[in-house]
Every structure is written in C-alpha cells, then in structure tokens.
Coordinates of C-alpha atoms and ligand atoms in Angstrom, one line a residue:
X18 CA -9.3 -4.6 39.4
X19 CA -8.0 -5.7 36.1
X20 CA -10.3 -7.0 33.5
X21 CA -9.0 -10.4 32.2
X22 CA -9.5 -11.8 28.7
X23 CA -7.4 -14.6 27.2
X24 CA -6.8 -12.5 24.1
X25 CA -6.9 -8.8 23.5
X26 CA -6.8 -7.2 20.1
X27 CA -5.8 -3.6 20.0
X28 CA -7.4 -1.9 17.0
X29 CA -10.7 -2.2 15.3
X30 CA -10.0 -1.9 11.6
X31 CA -10.1 -4.9 9.0
X32 CA -7.1 -6.7 10.7
X33 CA -8.3 -6.5 14.1
X34 CA -12.0 -7.4 13.4
X35 CA -10.8 -10.4 11.2
X36 CA -8.6 -11.5 14.1
X37 CA -11.6 -11.2 16.4
X38 CA -13.7 -13.4 14.1
X39 CA -11.1 -16.1 14.1
X40 CA -10.5 -16.0 17.8
X41 CA -14.2 -16.2 18.6
X42 CA -14.8 -19.0 16.2
X43 CA -11.8 -20.9 17.9
X44 CA -13.5 -20.6 21.2
X45 CA -10.9 -18.1 22.7
X46 CA -12.3 -15.3 25.0
X47 CA -11.3 -12.3 23.1
X48 CA -11.8 -8.5 23.6
X49 CA -11.1 -5.8 21.0
X50 CA -10.1 -2.5 22.2
X51 CA -10.5 0.4 19.6
X52 CA -9.3 3.9 20.4
X53 CA -12.2 5.7 18.5
X54 CA -14.9 3.8 16.5
X55 CA -14.7 0.6 14.7
X56 CA -13.7 0.5 11.0
X57 CA -10.0 1.7 10.8
X58 CA -8.6 3.5 7.7
X59 CA -11.0 2.2 5.3
X60 CA -13.8 4.1 6.8
X61 CA -12.1 7.1 5.3
X62 CA -12.2 5.6 1.8
X63 CA -14.9 6.6 -0.5
X64 CA -14.8 3.6 -2.8
X65 CA -12.9 0.3 -2.6
X66 CA -12.9 -2.0 -5.7
X67 CA -9.9 -4.3 -5.1
X68 CA -11.4 -6.2 -2.2
X69 CA -12.7 -9.5 -3.7
X70 CA -16.3 -10.2 -3.8
X71 CA -17.4 -6.7 -4.7
X72 CA -16.8 -6.3 -8.5
X73 CA -18.8 -3.0 -8.5
X74 CA -16.7 -1.8 -5.5
X75 CA -18.2 -0.8 -2.1
X76 CA -17.7 2.2 0.1
X77 CA -15.1 1.8 2.8
X78 CA -17.6 2.5 5.5
X79 CA -20.0 -0.1 4.3
X80 CA -17.5 -2.8 4.1
X81 CA -16.3 -2.0 7.6
X82 CA -19.8 -2.1 8.9
X83 CA -20.1 -5.6 7.4
X84 CA -16.8 -6.6 9.0
X85 CA -18.0 -5.2 12.5
X86 CA -21.4 -6.9 12.0
X87 CA -19.6 -10.2 11.3
X88 CA -17.5 -10.0 14.3
X89 CA -20.5 -9.1 16.5
X90 CA -22.4 -12.1 15.3
X91 CA -19.7 -14.3 16.8
X92 CA -20.0 -12.3 20.0
X93 CA -16.7 -10.6 20.0
X94 CA -16.4 -8.3 23.1
X95 CA -15.7 -4.9 21.8
X96 CA -14.9 -1.6 23.6
X97 CA -14.7 1.6 21.6
X98 CA -13.2 4.7 22.8
X99 CA -10.5 2.8 24.7
X100 CA -7.0 4.0 23.8
X101 CA -4.4 1.6 25.0
X102 CA -1.7 4.0 26.7
X103 CA 0.7 1.3 27.9
X104 CA 1.4 -2.5 27.5
X105 CA 3.7 -4.2 30.0
X106 CA 4.3 -7.7 31.0
X107 CA 3.9 -9.4 34.4
X108 CA 4.9 -13.1 34.5
X109 CA 2.9 -14.8 31.8
X110 CA 0.4 -12.1 31.5
X111 CA 0.2 -8.8 29.7
X112 CA -1.1 -5.6 31.4
X113 CA -2.9 -3.0 29.2
X114 CA -3.7 0.4 30.5
X115 CA -6.3 2.6 28.9
X116 CA -7.3 5.9 30.3
X117 CA -10.2 4.3 32.1
X118 CA -9.3 0.6 32.8
X119 CA -6.6 -2.0 33.3
X120 CA -6.8 -5.1 31.4
X121 CA -4.9 -8.4 31.5
X122 CA -4.4 -10.9 28.8
X123 CA -2.4 -14.0 28.0
X124 CA -1.7 -12.8 24.6
X125 CA -2.3 -9.8 22.3
X126 CA -2.7 -8.8 18.7
X127 CA -1.6 -5.3 17.8
X128 CA -3.7 -4.1 14.7
X129 CA -3.4 -0.4 15.3
X130 CA -2.9 0.7 11.7
X131 CA -1.5 4.1 10.8
X132 CA -2.4 7.7 11.1
X133 CA -2.3 10.4 8.5
X134 CA 0.9 12.2 8.3
X135 CA 1.1 16.0 8.2
X136 CA 3.0 18.0 5.7
X137 CA 4.4 20.1 8.3
X138 CA 4.3 23.5 6.8
X139 CA 3.2 27.0 8.1
X140 CA -0.6 27.4 8.1
X141 CA -1.4 23.6 8.2
X142 CA -2.5 23.5 11.9
X143 CA -4.3 26.8 11.6
X144 CA -6.5 25.6 8.7
X145 CA -7.4 22.2 9.7
X146 CA -11.2 22.2 9.8
X147 CA -11.1 25.4 7.9
X148 CA -10.4 24.1 4.4
X149 CA -7.7 21.6 5.2
X150 CA -8.9 18.0 5.5
X151 CA -7.2 14.6 5.7
X152 CA -10.5 12.8 4.7
X153 CA -12.2 13.3 1.3
X154 CA -15.0 10.8 2.5
X155 CA -15.8 13.0 5.5
X156 CA -15.4 16.5 4.1
X157 CA -15.7 16.2 0.3
X158 CA -19.3 17.3 0.4
X159 CA -18.4 20.7 1.7
X160 CA -16.6 21.5 -1.6
X161 CA -19.5 20.9 -4.1
X162 CA -18.8 22.9 -7.3
X163 CA -15.7 24.4 -5.7
X164 CA -11.9 24.1 -6.5
X165 CA -9.8 21.8 -4.4
X166 CA -6.3 20.5 -4.3
X167 CA -5.1 17.1 -3.3
X168 CA -1.5 16.8 -2.1
X169 CA 0.5 13.6 -2.6
X170 CA 1.1 11.1 -5.4
X171 CA 0.2 7.8 -3.8
X172 CA -2.9 5.6 -4.0
X173 CA -4.8 7.6 -1.4
X174 CA -4.1 11.0 -3.1
X175 CA -5.2 9.7 -6.6
X176 CA -8.1 7.6 -5.4
X177 CA -9.6 10.2 -3.2
X178 CA -8.9 12.9 -5.9
X179 CA -11.0 10.9 -8.4
X180 CA -13.9 10.7 -5.8
X181 CA -13.6 14.4 -5.2
X182 CA -13.9 15.1 -8.9
X183 CA -17.5 13.7 -8.6
X184 CA -18.3 16.7 -6.4
X185 CA -15.9 19.6 -7.0
X186 CA -15.6 21.8 -10.0
X187 CA -11.8 21.1 -10.2
X188 CA -9.3 19.0 -8.4
X189 CA -5.6 20.0 -8.6
X190 CA -3.3 17.1 -7.7
X191 CA -0.1 18.5 -6.4
X192 CA 2.9 16.2 -6.5
X193 CA 6.5 16.7 -5.6
X194 CA 7.8 14.6 -8.4
X195 CA 6.9 14.2 -12.1
X196 CA 5.6 10.7 -11.8
X197 CA 3.1 9.0 -9.5
X198 CA 3.5 6.3 -7.0
X199 CA -0.2 5.4 -7.4
X200 CA -1.5 2.1 -9.0
X201 CA -1.5 2.3 -12.9
X202 CA -5.3 1.8 -13.1
X203 CA -5.9 4.9 -10.9
X204 CA -3.3 7.0 -12.8
X205 CA -5.0 6.2 -16.1
X206 CA -8.3 7.2 -14.8
X207 CA -7.0 10.3 -13.4
X208 CA -5.4 11.4 -16.5
X209 CA -8.5 11.0 -18.4
X210 CA -10.7 13.0 -15.9
X211 CA -11.3 16.4 -17.4
X212 CA -11.7 17.8 -13.9
X213 CA -8.3 16.8 -12.7
X214 CA -5.1 18.7 -13.3
X215 CA -1.7 17.6 -12.2
X216 CA 0.8 20.2 -10.9
X217 CA 4.1 18.2 -11.2
X218 CA 7.3 19.0 -9.3
X219 CA 5.6 21.2 -6.9
X220 CA 6.2 21.3 -3.1
X221 CA 3.6 23.1 -0.9
X222 CA 5.5 25.5 1.3
X223 CA 2.8 27.5 3.0
X224 CA -1.1 27.6 3.4
X225 CA -2.5 31.1 3.4
X226 CA -5.9 32.7 4.0
X227 CA -7.9 34.6 6.6
X228 CA -10.5 32.7 8.5
X229 CA -10.5 29.9 5.8
X230 CA -7.8 28.7 3.6
X231 CA -7.5 30.6 0.4
X232 CA -4.2 29.7 -1.4
X233 CA -1.2 27.5 -1.3
X234 CA 2.3 28.7 -2.1
X235 CA 4.1 26.3 -4.2
X236 CA 7.7 25.9 -4.9
X237 CA 8.9 24.3 -8.1
X238 CA 11.3 21.5 -7.2
X239 CA 13.3 22.1 -10.4
X240 CA 13.5 25.8 -10.7
X241 CA 12.7 27.1 -7.0
X242 CA 10.1 29.4 -8.6
X243 CA 7.3 30.3 -6.2
X244 CA 3.6 30.5 -7.3
X245 CA 0.3 31.0 -5.6
X246 CA -2.6 28.7 -6.2
X247 CA -6.1 29.9 -5.3
X248 CA -8.2 27.1 -3.9
X249 CA -11.3 26.4 -1.7
X250 CA -10.1 23.4 0.1
X251 CA -7.1 21.1 0.4
X252 CA -6.8 17.4 0.9
X253 CA -3.6 16.1 2.3
X254 CA -2.5 12.5 1.3
X255 CA 1.2 12.5 2.0
X256 CA 1.3 9.1 3.7
X257 CA 0.8 7.6 7.1
X258 CA 2.7 6.5 10.0
X259 CA 2.2 4.0 12.9
X260 CA 2.0 5.2 16.5
X261 CA 3.2 2.2 18.7
X262 CA 4.9 4.0 21.6
X263 CA 2.6 2.3 24.0
X264 CA 4.5 -0.9 23.4
X265 CA 7.7 0.4 24.8
X266 CA 10.5 -2.2 24.1
X267 CA 8.3 -5.0 23.7
X268 CA 8.6 -5.0 20.0
X269 CA 11.3 -4.1 17.4
X270 CA 10.5 -1.4 14.9
X271 CA 12.1 -0.3 11.7
X272 CA 13.3 3.3 11.1
X273 CA 9.9 4.5 10.1
X274 CA 8.3 2.9 13.4
X275 CA 6.6 0.0 11.5
X276 CA 6.6 -3.3 13.8
X277 CA 9.0 -6.1 12.7
X278 CA 7.6 -9.5 12.7
X279 CA 8.5 -12.9 11.6
X280 CA 6.6 -14.8 8.9
X281 CA 3.9 -16.0 11.5
X282 CA 3.5 -12.4 12.6
X283 CA 5.2 -12.9 16.0
X284 CA 7.3 -10.3 17.5
X285 CA 10.4 -10.7 19.7
X286 CA 8.0 -10.9 22.8
X287 CA 6.2 -14.3 22.9
X288 CA 2.5 -13.7 23.0
X289 CA 2.5 -10.4 21.1
X290 CA 1.3 -10.7 17.4
X291 CA 0.9 -7.9 14.9
X292 CA -1.5 -7.6 11.9
X293 CA -2.3 -5.0 9.2
X294 CA -0.8 -1.7 8.3
X295 CA 1.1 -1.2 11.6
X296 CA 3.5 -4.0 10.6
X297 CA 6.5 -3.7 8.3
X298 CA 5.3 -5.1 5.0
X299 CA 5.1 -4.2 1.3
X300 CA 1.3 -4.0 0.5
X301 CA -1.1 -2.2 2.9
X302 CA -4.7 -3.0 1.6
X303 CA -7.8 -4.4 3.2
X304 CA -7.1 -7.7 1.6
X305 CA -3.7 -8.1 3.2
X306 CA -4.9 -6.8 6.5
X307 CA -7.6 -9.6 6.5
X308 CA -4.8 -12.2 5.8
X309 CA -2.8 -10.8 8.6
X310 CA -5.7 -10.8 11.0
X311 CA -6.5 -14.4 10.3
X312 CA -2.8 -15.6 10.7
X313 CA -2.2 -13.7 13.8
X314 CA -5.4 -15.0 15.5
X315 CA -4.4 -18.6 14.5
X316 CA -0.9 -18.1 15.9
X317 CA -2.2 -16.5 19.1
X318 CA -4.8 -19.3 19.5
X319 CA -1.9 -21.9 19.3
X320 CA 0.1 -19.8 21.8
X321 CA -2.8 -19.6 24.2
X322 CA -3.7 -23.2 24.0
X323 CA -0.1 -24.2 24.8
X324 CA -0.5 -22.3 28.1
X325 CA -4.0 -23.3 29.0
Ligands
LIG15 P1 2.1 6.7 0.1 O1 1.8 5.6 -0.7 O2 3.3 6.8 1.1 O3 2.3 8.0 -0.8 C1 2.3 9.3 -0.2 C2 2.6 10.3 -1.2 O4 2.8 11.5 -0.6 C3 3.8 10.0 -2.1 O5 3.5 10.3 -3.4 C4 4.9 11.0 -1.6 O6 5.8 11.5 -2.6 C5 3.9 12.2 -1.1 N1 4.6 13.0 0.0 C6 5.2 12.4 1.2 N2 5.6 13.4 2.0 C7 5.4 14.5 1.3 C8 5.7 15.9 1.6 N3 6.1 16.3 2.9 N4 5.2 16.9 0.7 C9 4.6 16.4 -0.4 N5 4.4 15.2 -0.8 C10 4.7 14.2 0.1 O7 0.8 7.0 1.1 P2 -0.8 6.7 0.8 O8 -1.2 7.2 -0.6 O9 -1.5 7.3 1.9 O10 -1.0 5.1 0.9 C11 -0.5 4.5 2.1 C12 -0.6 3.0 1.9 O11 -2.1 2.6 1.7 C13 0.1 2.5 0.6 O12 0.7 1.2 1.0 C14 -1.0 2.3 -0.3 O13 -0.8 1.4 -1.5 C15 -2.2 2.0 0.5 N6 -3.5 2.3 -0.2 C16 -4.0 1.6 -1.0 C17 -5.3 1.9 -1.8 C18 -5.8 0.9 -2.7 O14 -5.3 0.0 -2.9 N7 -6.8 1.3 -3.4 C19 -5.9 3.2 -1.2 C20 -5.3 4.0 -0.3 C21 -4.1 3.6 0.2 P3 6.8 10.5 -3.3 O15 6.1 9.7 -4.2 O16 7.7 11.5 -3.9 O17 7.5 9.8 -2.1

C-alpha cells in the first residue's frame, strides 16, 4: 500500500529542510525522505562563516542541527535512511520507490545535493579509510601532529586544509594548476598559514603504502617529472557530482548531470521542482540552497493548491 503525502522532498540538506519549513508553514502535508541522516554536505564542513547571522562562524554540523530542529518544530514528517531509487508518474501522482516503501505525492522537490568525486587513480579505493578520506571534519582528528595532503584547489580543499592545519603538523595542498579556484579570502589565509605548503602543477597519479597510505606519486604537469610525497593521510576535494539517475527522463540535465530548471525552479515535468546543489547554477552555498528551498516550496505549494 503506497504512503501518500501531498508533497515529498527528496534530500535532507539545507535546501530540503528549508523547503520543509516553508511547506509546513503553508499547511501542505509534506514528507522529507533522506537517504542517510539529515544535514547534507554542510555536516562535513568544519566551519561556515559566510552564512548570514553567524559573524563568528558556526560548524556545519551545528548549523544543520538547527535547520533540522526548525523543520521538526513545524512538524515536518521526516524519514531518514530512505533512499529513493525510482520516481515515476501515474496520472496526476508521482510514485516514489525506496528500498522499503512506496510513496505517492502530488508534487516533489528534488534536493539531493552532490556526492564527493573520486580522483580515480590506482590505490584510491584500497586506502579509503586507511589514510584516504573525503571528510576532514569526520577524520581530521586521526591526524593530530601528523603530515597530511589535501588534493584540489577549490573552496572545499582550501577551507578544509585550513581546518586541518589546526590539528596536523603539516598540510600539503596539491593542485594541478598554479592558481586556485577558491575564494580570495580563503587563499589569503592559506598562503599566510605557516603549516600549509602548496605544491603547484602537480597531479597525483598513484597512492602507495602497505596497510595504510604512506605516499603519493605526483606528476609535474609542466615537466612530466615524477616525485614521491611521504604523508600520513590524504583528504580528497576534487569536486562533487549529482546522482539523479532515479529520476529517469523526468528532468533534463546538463553534461555534468546537474538538473536544468527555469527561474522558478520548475523542471520539464509539471510538479517536479529542484533546489540546492543538484541544480545547474553558478553558486553552491548554504545561503543559495536556502533561497532555492524557499522558492521551490512556494512554487510547489502553488502547484498543489491549483489541483486541490
Ligand atoms: P570545485 O570548486 O569543483 O573544485 C574542485 C577542485 O579540484 C578544482 O580546483 C579542480 O582543479 C580540482 N580537481 C578536479 N578534478 C581533479 C583531478 N582529477 N585531479 C586533481 N584535481 C582535480 O569543488 P569544491 O571545492 O568541492 O566545491 C564545490 C562547490 O561547493 C563549489 O561551488 C564551491 O564554491 C562550494 N563550496 C563553497 C564553500 C564556501 O563557500 N565556504 C565551501 C566548500 C564548497 P581545477 O581548478 O584545475 O579545475
């Protein structure tokens, strides 16, 4: 027997939780399905200082706990560990299948964010959890007074590298070019930090070690020269990608898999709206996810009321 809610939000990060708050306040019967636990990507962020209202900054985990508490205060129905495997349409209803249940909804908001990309080089899979991590907030403490490397040149690499510098003895930042993609304020802090050393124009080509990672083989992108860098741990921040195969052909995507929406966050299928990092957009931050969540909820509310 399918479980019916007027609106179903897929994804419990900042976009999904904001959408939940707005829908519940609008009197829409909404359910949020989260494949793991609430919070989304910010939970893996040590310190957020560009979310308005927190001039001293706040840990990503705490900020998301506040979002979740806010959504629960408005009685949003939430089911964690519910991974949506397939969405289809039957007349004017959407059918959502998770590994346990079948749900029906009049409209949905997709707020599934992105997943960390792997580099895809030899040794990566073997050393995950044995010195290779994708989350400094989760695993940084294991590297107290040790030497670690961060791979990537974006906001995540530099920001998490700065956090790691509070714990580790040394943080190498390995970047394949000679200038960073990260925001200027983060770059300036990192360049000033005595524990951080930048290895420019270096591409990791293999992770090596016995039971634990011990070194990275680096290739110089200008000269082709290979060097070995001895390290105790590696944090990979080479971007992230959306995983929206469960939507089949109900939405259009760009070449990287991000969902295309119009300015009101609608997709080509009436009743499916999209919010947050999973959508094709220029700026992926908590503040923009919140704006998306609010707009998607208001648009879905309008859609549902038209068909009530
Ligand atoms: P990103 O901005 O896509 O940066 C990924 C980095 O990894 C780039 O520097 C890229 O190099 C490098 N890279 C990609 N593939 C690689 C490979 N195979 N080998 C080596 N290096 C590789 O990803 P992100 O830093 O995870 O950030 C994702 C989104 O979240 C961004 O929109 C970002 O602004 C946002 N974010 C914001 C904050 C904040 O505002 N505080 C914090 C974290 C994330 P190239 O530069 O050469 O392409």
